[in-house]
Coordinates of C-alpha atoms in Angstrom, one line a residue:
X1 CA -34.2 -145.6 72.6
X2 CA -37.4 -143.3 72.9
X3 CA -36.7 -142.0 69.7
X4 CA -35.6 -145.4 67.4
X5 CA -38.7 -147.1 70.0
X6 CA -36.2 -150.1 69.8
X7 CA -33.9 -151.1 71.8
X8 CA -29.9 -151.8 69.3
X9 CA -27.0 -153.5 69.6
X10 CA -25.0 -152.9 72.7
X11 CA -27.2 -150.6 73.8
X12 CA -27.2 -151.1 78.1
X13 CA -30.5 -148.5 80.4
X14 CA -29.6 -148.0 83.3
X15 CA -29.5 -145.9 86.4
X16 CA -26.0 -144.9 87.1
X17 CA -23.1 -143.7 83.9
X18 CA -23.8 -147.0 81.5
X19 CA -22.1 -146.5 78.2
X20 CA -18.8 -146.9 78.4
X21 CA -18.4 -145.7 74.5
X22 CA -19.2 -143.9 72.2
X23 CA -21.7 -146.8 70.0
X24 CA -22.6 -144.5 66.0
X25 CA -26.1 -145.5 65.6
X26 CA -26.7 -145.9 61.9
X27 CA -29.2 -147.4 59.1
X28 CA -28.9 -151.1 58.3
X29 CA -30.1 -153.6 56.3
X30 CA -29.4 -156.2 58.8
X31 CA -28.8 -155.9 62.6
X32 CA -25.5 -155.8 63.6
X33 CA -21.7 -153.7 65.1
X34 CA -18.4 -152.9 63.7
X35 CA -15.9 -152.9 66.2
X36 CA -13.7 -149.6 66.2
X37 CA -10.4 -150.9 64.3
X38 CA -12.5 -151.9 61.5
X39 CA -15.0 -148.2 61.3
X40 CA -12.0 -146.6 60.5
X41 CA -10.8 -148.1 57.9
X42 CA -14.7 -148.2 55.7
X43 CA -13.5 -145.4 53.3
X44 CA -18.1 -146.0 52.9
X45 CA -17.8 -144.3 56.5
X46 CA -17.2 -140.5 58.2
X47 CA -14.3 -141.9 60.9
X48 CA -11.4 -142.1 59.5
X49 CA -9.8 -139.2 60.6
X50 CA -10.1 -141.1 64.3
X51 CA -7.8 -142.5 63.9
X52 CA -5.4 -140.3 66.0
X53 CA -7.1 -141.4 69.4
X54 CA -5.5 -144.8 69.0
X55 CA -6.3 -148.1 70.6
X56 CA -7.9 -146.9 73.9
X57 CA -10.5 -144.6 72.0
X58 CA -11.0 -147.6 69.2
X59 CA -11.8 -150.6 71.8
X60 CA -14.6 -147.4 73.1
X61 CA -15.7 -147.0 69.9
X62 CA -18.1 -149.0 67.8
X63 CA -21.4 -148.2 65.4
X64 CA -24.9 -150.2 65.5
X65 CA -26.1 -151.2 62.7
X66 CA -30.4 -151.8 62.3
X67 CA -32.4 -151.5 59.7
X68 CA -35.2 -148.9 61.2
X69 CA -36.1 -146.0 59.8
X70 CA -35.6 -142.9 61.5
X71 CA -31.8 -143.9 60.8
X72 CA -32.7 -143.7 56.9
X73 CA -32.7 -139.7 57.8
X74 CA -30.1 -139.8 60.6
X75 CA -27.7 -141.1 63.0
X76 CA -27.2 -140.4 65.7
X77 CA -23.4 -140.7 68.0
X78 CA -24.1 -141.9 71.4
X79 CA -22.0 -140.9 73.6
X80 CA -20.4 -142.7 77.0
X81 CA -22.2 -141.9 80.6
X82 CA -20.7 -138.8 81.5
X83 CA -18.8 -140.1 85.6
X84 CA -18.9 -138.0 88.2
X85 CA -16.6 -138.2 91.9
X86 CA -14.4 -141.2 92.7
X87 CA -15.1 -141.6 89.1
X88 CA -13.3 -139.8 87.1
X89 CA -9.8 -140.1 88.3
X90 CA -9.5 -143.3 86.9
X91 CA -8.9 -142.5 83.3
X92 CA -9.9 -143.0 80.5
X93 CA -6.9 -144.1 78.5
X94 CA -7.9 -141.2 75.9
X95 CA -8.5 -138.0 75.4
X96 CA -12.6 -137.3 76.4
X97 CA -13.4 -134.0 75.6
X98 CA -10.3 -133.8 72.6
X99 CA -13.1 -137.2 71.0
X100 CA -16.2 -134.9 71.8
X101 CA -14.8 -131.8 70.4
X102 CA -14.2 -133.3 67.3
X103 CA -18.1 -135.2 67.0
X104 CA -18.8 -131.6 67.9
X105 CA -17.6 -130.0 65.2
X106 CA -19.1 -132.2 62.4
X107 CA -22.6 -132.9 63.8
X108 CA -26.4 -131.5 63.0
X109 CA -27.9 -130.9 66.7
X110 CA -25.5 -132.2 70.3
X111 CA -28.1 -132.5 73.1
X112 CA -27.3 -132.9 76.7
X113 CA -29.6 -134.4 78.8
X114 CA -30.3 -134.5 82.6
X115 CA -32.7 -136.2 85.5
X116 CA -35.2 -134.1 87.3
X117 CA -33.5 -135.5 90.2
X118 CA -28.8 -135.0 89.5
X119 CA -28.6 -131.4 87.7
X120 CA -25.2 -131.5 89.8
X121 CA -22.6 -130.5 87.1
X122 CA -19.3 -132.8 87.9
X123 CA -15.7 -131.6 86.8
X124 CA -15.9 -134.4 83.5
X125 CA -19.4 -132.5 82.5
X126 CA -18.7 -129.3 82.6
X127 CA -15.0 -129.6 80.1
X128 CA -17.1 -132.0 78.4
X129 CA -19.9 -128.8 78.1
X130 CA -16.9 -126.6 77.2
X131 CA -15.2 -128.2 74.4
X132 CA -18.3 -128.1 72.5
X133 CA -17.5 -124.1 72.6
X134 CA -17.9 -122.4 69.9
X135 CA -20.6 -124.5 68.5
X136 CA -23.5 -123.3 71.3
X137 CA -26.2 -122.9 67.9
X138 CA -26.2 -126.8 68.2
X139 CA -26.8 -127.1 71.5
X140 CA -30.2 -128.3 73.0
X141 CA -30.9 -129.6 76.8
X142 CA -33.0 -132.2 77.6
X143 CA -34.6 -132.4 81.2
X144 CA -35.4 -136.2 81.5
X145 CA -37.2 -137.8 84.2
X146 CA -39.4 -134.9 85.0
X147 CA -42.7 -137.0 86.4
X148 CA -40.8 -137.5 88.7
X149 CA -41.2 -134.7 90.8
X150 CA -44.6 -132.5 91.1
X151 CA -45.4 -128.7 89.5
X152 CA -44.2 -126.2 92.1
X153 CA -40.3 -129.0 92.4
X154 CA -40.4 -129.3 88.9
X155 CA -40.0 -125.1 88.7
X156 CA -37.0 -125.0 91.6
X157 CA -35.7 -128.5 89.1
X158 CA -35.7 -126.0 86.1
X159 CA -34.5 -123.0 88.1
X160 CA -31.4 -124.6 89.7
X161 CA -30.6 -126.1 86.1
X162 CA -30.3 -123.0 84.4
X163 CA -28.4 -121.1 86.9
X164 CA -25.9 -124.2 86.5
X165 CA -25.9 -124.2 83.3
X166 CA -25.2 -119.9 83.1
X167 CA -22.2 -120.9 84.8
X168 CA -20.2 -123.0 82.8
X169 CA -22.0 -122.6 79.3
X170 CA -21.2 -118.8 78.3
X171 CA -23.5 -116.7 75.3
X172 CA -25.9 -114.1 75.7
X173 CA -28.9 -116.1 75.6
X174 CA -30.8 -118.7 77.2
X175 CA -30.3 -122.4 76.1
X176 CA -34.0 -123.9 75.1
X177 CA -34.0 -126.8 77.4
X178 CA -37.2 -129.5 76.6
X179 CA -38.9 -130.7 79.5
X180 CA -40.5 -133.9 80.1
X181 CA -40.2 -137.9 80.5
X182 CA -38.4 -139.5 77.9
X183 CA -39.5 -143.0 78.3
X184 CA -42.9 -145.0 77.2
X185 CA -44.0 -145.3 80.9
X186 CA -46.6 -144.3 82.8
X187 CA -46.0 -141.1 83.8
X188 CA -45.3 -140.5 87.9
X189 CA -47.6 -136.9 87.8
X190 CA -49.7 -136.4 85.0
X191 CA -50.6 -133.6 85.6
X192 CA -47.9 -131.5 83.7
X193 CA -49.5 -133.6 80.5
X194 CA -50.1 -131.5 78.6
X195 CA -46.4 -129.4 78.8
X196 CA -44.8 -132.1 77.9
X197 CA -46.9 -133.3 75.4
X198 CA -46.4 -129.3 73.9
X199 CA -42.3 -130.4 74.6
X200 CA -42.3 -133.8 73.4
X201 CA -43.7 -132.2 70.2
X202 CA -41.8 -129.6 70.1
X203 CA -37.7 -131.6 70.4
X204 CA -39.6 -133.8 67.6
X205 CA -39.8 -131.0 65.4
X206 CA -36.3 -129.9 66.2
X207 CA -34.7 -132.7 65.3
X208 CA -36.9 -133.5 62.4
X209 CA -35.6 -130.4 61.2
X210 CA -32.1 -131.0 60.9
X211 CA -32.0 -133.6 57.4
X212 CA -33.3 -129.5 55.4
X213 CA -31.1 -128.1 56.9
X214 CA -28.0 -130.0 56.7
X215 CA -26.7 -128.8 53.5
X216 CA -26.7 -125.7 54.6
X217 CA -25.1 -126.4 57.6
X218 CA -21.1 -128.1 55.3
X219 CA -21.1 -125.0 53.5
X220 CA -21.7 -122.4 57.1
X221 CA -18.7 -125.2 58.0
X222 CA -16.5 -124.6 55.0
X223 CA -16.9 -121.2 55.7
X224 CA -15.5 -121.1 59.3
X225 CA -12.6 -123.3 58.2
X226 CA -11.5 -120.9 55.7
X227 CA -11.6 -118.1 58.0
X228 CA -9.5 -120.2 60.7
X229 CA -6.8 -121.5 57.8
X230 CA -6.9 -117.1 56.4
X231 CA -6.6 -116.4 60.0
X232 CA -3.6 -119.9 60.6
X233 CA -1.7 -118.8 57.5
X234 CA -1.0 -114.1 58.6
X235 CA -0.3 -116.1 62.6
X236 CA 2.4 -118.7 60.8
X237 CA 3.3 -116.2 58.4
X238 CA 3.7 -113.3 60.9
X239 CA 5.8 -115.8 63.5
X240 CA 7.8 -117.3 60.3
X241 CA 9.2 -113.1 59.7
X242 CA 9.8 -112.8 63.5
X243 CA 12.4 -115.8 62.9
X244 CA 16.3 -115.0 63.2
X245 CA 18.1 -116.4 60.7
X246 CA 21.1 -117.4 62.4
X247 CA 21.2 -117.1 66.9
X248 CA 19.1 -117.1 69.9
X249 CA 16.0 -119.1 68.3
X250 CA 14.6 -120.8 70.9
X251 CA 14.3 -117.9 72.7
X252 CA 12.8 -115.6 69.7
X253 CA 10.0 -118.8 69.8
X254 CA 9.5 -118.8 73.3
X255 CA 9.6 -114.4 73.5
X256 CA 7.2 -115.0 70.2
X257 CA 4.2 -117.9 71.9
X258 CA 4.5 -115.8 75.0
X259 CA 3.4 -112.8 72.5
X260 CA 0.7 -114.5 71.1
X261 CA -2.2 -112.2 72.7
X262 CA -0.2 -109.0 71.6
X263 CA 0.4 -110.9 68.3
X264 CA -3.3 -111.2 68.3
X265 CA -4.5 -108.1 68.4
X266 CA -1.9 -106.9 65.8
X267 CA -2.8 -108.7 62.9
X268 CA -7.0 -107.6 64.0
X269 CA -5.6 -104.4 62.8
X270 CA -3.5 -104.9 60.0
X271 CA -5.2 -107.1 58.3
X272 CA -9.4 -106.1 59.6
X273 CA -9.9 -109.5 61.3
X274 CA -12.1 -109.7 63.6
X275 CA -11.2 -111.1 67.4
X276 CA -13.7 -113.7 66.9
X277 CA -11.6 -115.3 64.1
X278 CA -9.0 -116.4 65.7
X279 CA -8.0 -119.9 67.5
X280 CA -7.3 -119.8 71.4
X281 CA -5.0 -118.5 72.5
X282 CA -4.6 -121.1 75.5
X283 CA -5.2 -124.4 73.2
X284 CA -2.3 -122.4 70.0
X285 CA 0.1 -121.5 72.7
X286 CA 0.4 -125.8 73.3
X287 CA 0.7 -126.6 69.6
X288 CA 3.3 -124.2 69.0
X289 CA 5.4 -125.8 72.1
X290 CA 6.6 -128.5 69.9
X291 CA 6.2 -126.5 66.7
X292 CA 10.0 -125.4 64.3
X293 CA 8.9 -122.1 63.4
X294 CA 12.0 -121.8 60.5
X295 CA 10.2 -124.5 58.8
X296 CA 6.4 -122.1 58.3
X297 CA 6.0 -121.0 55.6
X298 CA 5.8 -117.5 54.2
X299 CA 2.2 -115.2 53.2
X300 CA 0.6 -116.0 49.7
X301 CA -0.9 -113.4 49.3
X302 CA -2.3 -115.2 45.7
X303 CA -4.5 -117.7 48.1
X304 CA -5.6 -115.4 50.4
X305 CA -6.9 -113.8 47.4
X306 CA -8.2 -117.0 46.1
X307 CA -9.8 -117.9 49.5
X308 CA -11.3 -113.4 49.8
X309 CA -13.0 -114.6 46.6
X310 CA -14.0 -117.8 47.6
X311 CA -16.4 -116.6 50.5
X312 CA -17.5 -113.5 48.7
X313 CA -19.1 -115.0 45.4
X314 CA -18.4 -118.5 45.4
X315 CA -20.2 -119.0 48.6
X316 CA -22.9 -116.4 47.6
X317 CA -23.7 -119.1 44.6
X318 CA -23.1 -121.9 45.8
X319 CA -26.2 -120.9 48.1
X320 CA -28.3 -119.8 45.2
X321 CA -27.9 -124.0 44.2
X322 CA -28.6 -125.2 47.4
X323 CA -32.1 -123.1 48.0
X324 CA -33.2 -124.0 44.2
X325 CA -32.8 -127.8 44.9
X326 CA -34.6 -128.0 47.8
X327 CA -37.8 -125.4 46.6
X328 CA -36.7 -128.3 44.4
X329 CA -37.1 -132.2 46.4
X330 CA -39.6 -132.7 48.6
X331 CA -39.1 -131.4 52.1
X332 CA -37.2 -134.2 53.6
X333 CA -38.3 -134.9 57.1
X334 CA -37.6 -138.0 60.4
X335 CA -40.1 -140.5 59.7
X336 CA -40.6 -143.4 62.2
X337 CA -40.6 -144.4 65.8
X338 CA -41.5 -142.2 68.3
X339 CA -41.9 -139.4 65.2
X340 CA -44.7 -141.6 63.9
X341 CA -46.2 -141.9 66.7
X342 CA -47.1 -138.8 68.2
X343 CA -48.3 -138.6 64.9
X344 CA -51.3 -140.8 64.5
X345 CA -55.0 -140.6 64.9
X346 CA -56.6 -139.0 67.5
X347 CA -53.8 -138.3 70.2
X348 CA -52.0 -136.4 67.1
X349 CA -50.8 -132.7 68.5
X350 CA -54.0 -130.2 69.1
X351 CA -56.6 -132.4 67.8
X352 CA -59.7 -132.2 69.7
X353 CA -57.6 -128.6 71.9
X354 CA -57.8 -125.2 70.8
X355 CA -59.8 -125.1 66.8
X356 CA -59.7 -128.6 66.5
X357 CA -62.6 -129.3 69.0
X358 CA -65.3 -130.5 67.9
X359 CA -64.0 -131.7 64.7
X360 CA -64.8 -134.7 64.0
X361 CA -68.9 -134.1 66.0
X362 CA -71.5 -134.0 63.8
X363 CA -73.3 -131.0 65.5
X364 CA -71.4 -128.0 65.1
X365 CA -69.2 -127.6 68.1
X366 CA -70.5 -124.2 69.5
X367 CA -73.7 -124.9 69.9
X368 CA -73.6 -125.9 73.8
X369 CA -72.5 -122.5 74.8
X370 CA -74.3 -120.7 71.8
X371 CA -77.9 -119.9 74.4
X372 CA -75.4 -117.2 77.1
X373 CA -74.4 -115.7 73.5
X374 CA -77.2 -115.1 72.3
X375 CA -78.3 -113.6 75.9
X376 CA -75.6 -110.9 74.5
X377 CA -75.8 -111.1 71.3
X378 CA -79.8 -109.5 72.1
X379 CA -78.3 -106.5 74.3
X380 CA -75.9 -105.1 71.7
X381 CA -79.6 -104.2 69.6
X382 CA -79.3 -106.1 66.7
X383 CA -81.8 -104.9 63.3
X384 CA -83.1 -107.6 61.1
X385 CA -82.0 -110.1 62.8
X386 CA -77.5 -108.6 62.6
X387 CA -75.3 -106.2 64.7
X388 CA -73.3 -104.1 63.6
X389 CA -69.4 -103.7 63.8
X390 CA -69.5 -101.0 66.7
X391 CA -72.3 -102.7 68.7
X392 CA -69.7 -106.1 68.8
X393 CA -67.1 -104.3 69.5
X394 CA -68.3 -103.1 72.2
X395 CA -69.1 -106.8 73.5
X396 CA -65.3 -108.0 71.9
X397 CA -63.4 -105.5 73.7
X398 CA -64.0 -106.7 76.7
X399 CA -61.8 -109.6 76.7
X400 CA -59.1 -107.3 77.1
X401 CA -57.3 -109.2 73.4
X402 CA -55.4 -106.7 71.3
X403 CA -57.5 -105.3 68.2
X404 CA -54.8 -107.0 65.7
X405 CA -56.3 -109.9 67.8
X406 CA -59.5 -109.1 67.1
X407 CA -59.4 -107.6 63.5
X408 CA -59.0 -111.6 63.1
X409 CA -61.2 -113.2 65.1
X410 CA -63.5 -110.9 63.2
X411 CA -62.0 -111.8 60.0
X412 CA -62.3 -115.7 60.8
X413 CA -66.6 -115.3 62.5
X414 CA -67.9 -112.4 59.8
X415 CA -68.6 -116.1 57.1
X416 CA -70.3 -113.5 54.8
X417 CA -68.1 -110.4 54.8
X418 CA -71.6 -107.9 55.1
X419 CA -69.1 -106.4 57.9
X420 CA -72.0 -107.2 60.8
X421 CA -72.6 -110.2 62.7
X422 CA -75.8 -112.6 62.4
X423 CA -76.1 -114.6 66.0
X424 CA -74.5 -117.2 64.9
X425 CA -71.8 -115.8 63.6
X426 CA -71.6 -113.9 67.3
X427 CA -71.4 -116.7 68.9
X428 CA -68.8 -117.9 66.5
X429 CA -66.7 -114.9 67.4
X430 CA -67.8 -115.7 71.0
X431 CA -66.0 -119.1 70.4
X432 CA -63.0 -117.7 69.2
X433 CA -62.2 -115.2 71.2
X434 CA -62.4 -118.6 73.8
X435 CA -60.6 -120.8 72.4
X436 CA -57.4 -117.5 72.2
X437 CA -57.9 -116.3 76.3
X438 CA -57.2 -120.8 76.2
X439 CA -54.0 -120.7 75.5
X440 CA -54.0 -121.6 72.2
X441 CA -53.9 -120.1 68.5
X442 CA -55.7 -119.4 66.1
X443 CA -56.5 -121.0 63.1
X444 CA -55.3 -119.8 60.0
X445 CA -58.7 -120.3 57.6
X446 CA -61.4 -120.9 59.2
X447 CA -62.3 -125.3 59.2
X448 CA -65.0 -126.2 58.3
X449 CA -66.4 -127.7 61.5
X450 CA -66.5 -124.1 63.1
X451 CA -68.1 -122.9 60.1
X452 CA -72.5 -121.7 61.3
X453 CA -75.2 -124.1 60.0
X454 CA -76.0 -121.1 58.4
X455 CA -73.1 -120.3 56.3
X456 CA -72.4 -124.0 54.9
X457 CA -72.7 -123.9 51.5
X458 CA -75.1 -127.3 51.1
X459 CA -74.3 -129.9 48.9
X460 CA -75.1 -130.4 45.6
X461 CA -76.7 -134.4 44.2
X462 CA -75.6 -135.7 41.5
X463 CA -78.5 -135.7 38.2

């Protein structure tokens, strides 16, 4: 709702888990709903494989279409609210985690939403997060309603959230958490306003970059599936080879299923396969229970060779084609809704702050602090109105900024490149040091509004 800046059909928002359906929010010329059963038979939609989850799921699945500019670039899957406590015991009637896993394998980004007042991870939420295993690079976390608590509480809330997530998501790196208040109501606590704005911008940039990376991600998924298919072939052919031709088939089958972890280790050594390429042991054992091992196929080395050839050569040429196509096409970004609001006029990120301060003022922004800078300038022994690099360095290093940063400031401030600073250039250097000490980034090149007045080129009037 926050990203689209408009309601969509089937939407209900409230403090309790209000959404009891999976809603695919997609672009359409007119507003409307498509129910689940009709959706999975539509050849133009990518949901045909979901029919295997049955009617219990399809009655809780729908597509919501509306003509919103954001949806021209991305589609959003709104999942049901996570249940906790007593509600968990009431079965949904379909395998919720399996459905989540199906979507997780196919989407570009997974966003987990947390409330600053309700940080506990219920059993169902824990199971849901576990179903995203193997898709950790897609997960981002949003800590919403952060304006409802003050800075001290927010620090504790963030710490508690990271602790809770650490127990559920077993990854060595820390998850990226975006903190903010993602709705259009006034902030309750405004002391962290700048933090919320910066976090929202980071989240927007992350989502806006998705269309550009979509082709590479699909290729990445293809490689993943090819490697997994190859490993499956090794496992299946091994089980087939071990089966007796006449008697004791059932006993042998049970023995092989129990020995699966050992078989994995044996295949890893024999074919030099990484342990991370093998499917999960428990899940594989469950699936093998219902299979007839005698009907499995033997290993076909030619097919394995074809997969290896594809991974070694074909994928590389595909990658270069994708890069070539990307460089020839305009950069695709997500537009519309909340994505455009943050760029409007003086409310764009960083407007009037740091190096952008004074951009829309007639007077040189450094002038207000120049008298104080001039006092320092005249203590540094200027000759013919300029101070040498050595003398400038003595003053600039008192900021305790590293030489790499001071070197960049010198390059920006020495407008005429003569290796010395006049009083305006020195004032500019001090201003840039102040910008950096205030926590802002330095510009790559000096913006026109920061160029000292005496170094500005006069406008040529047409005769």
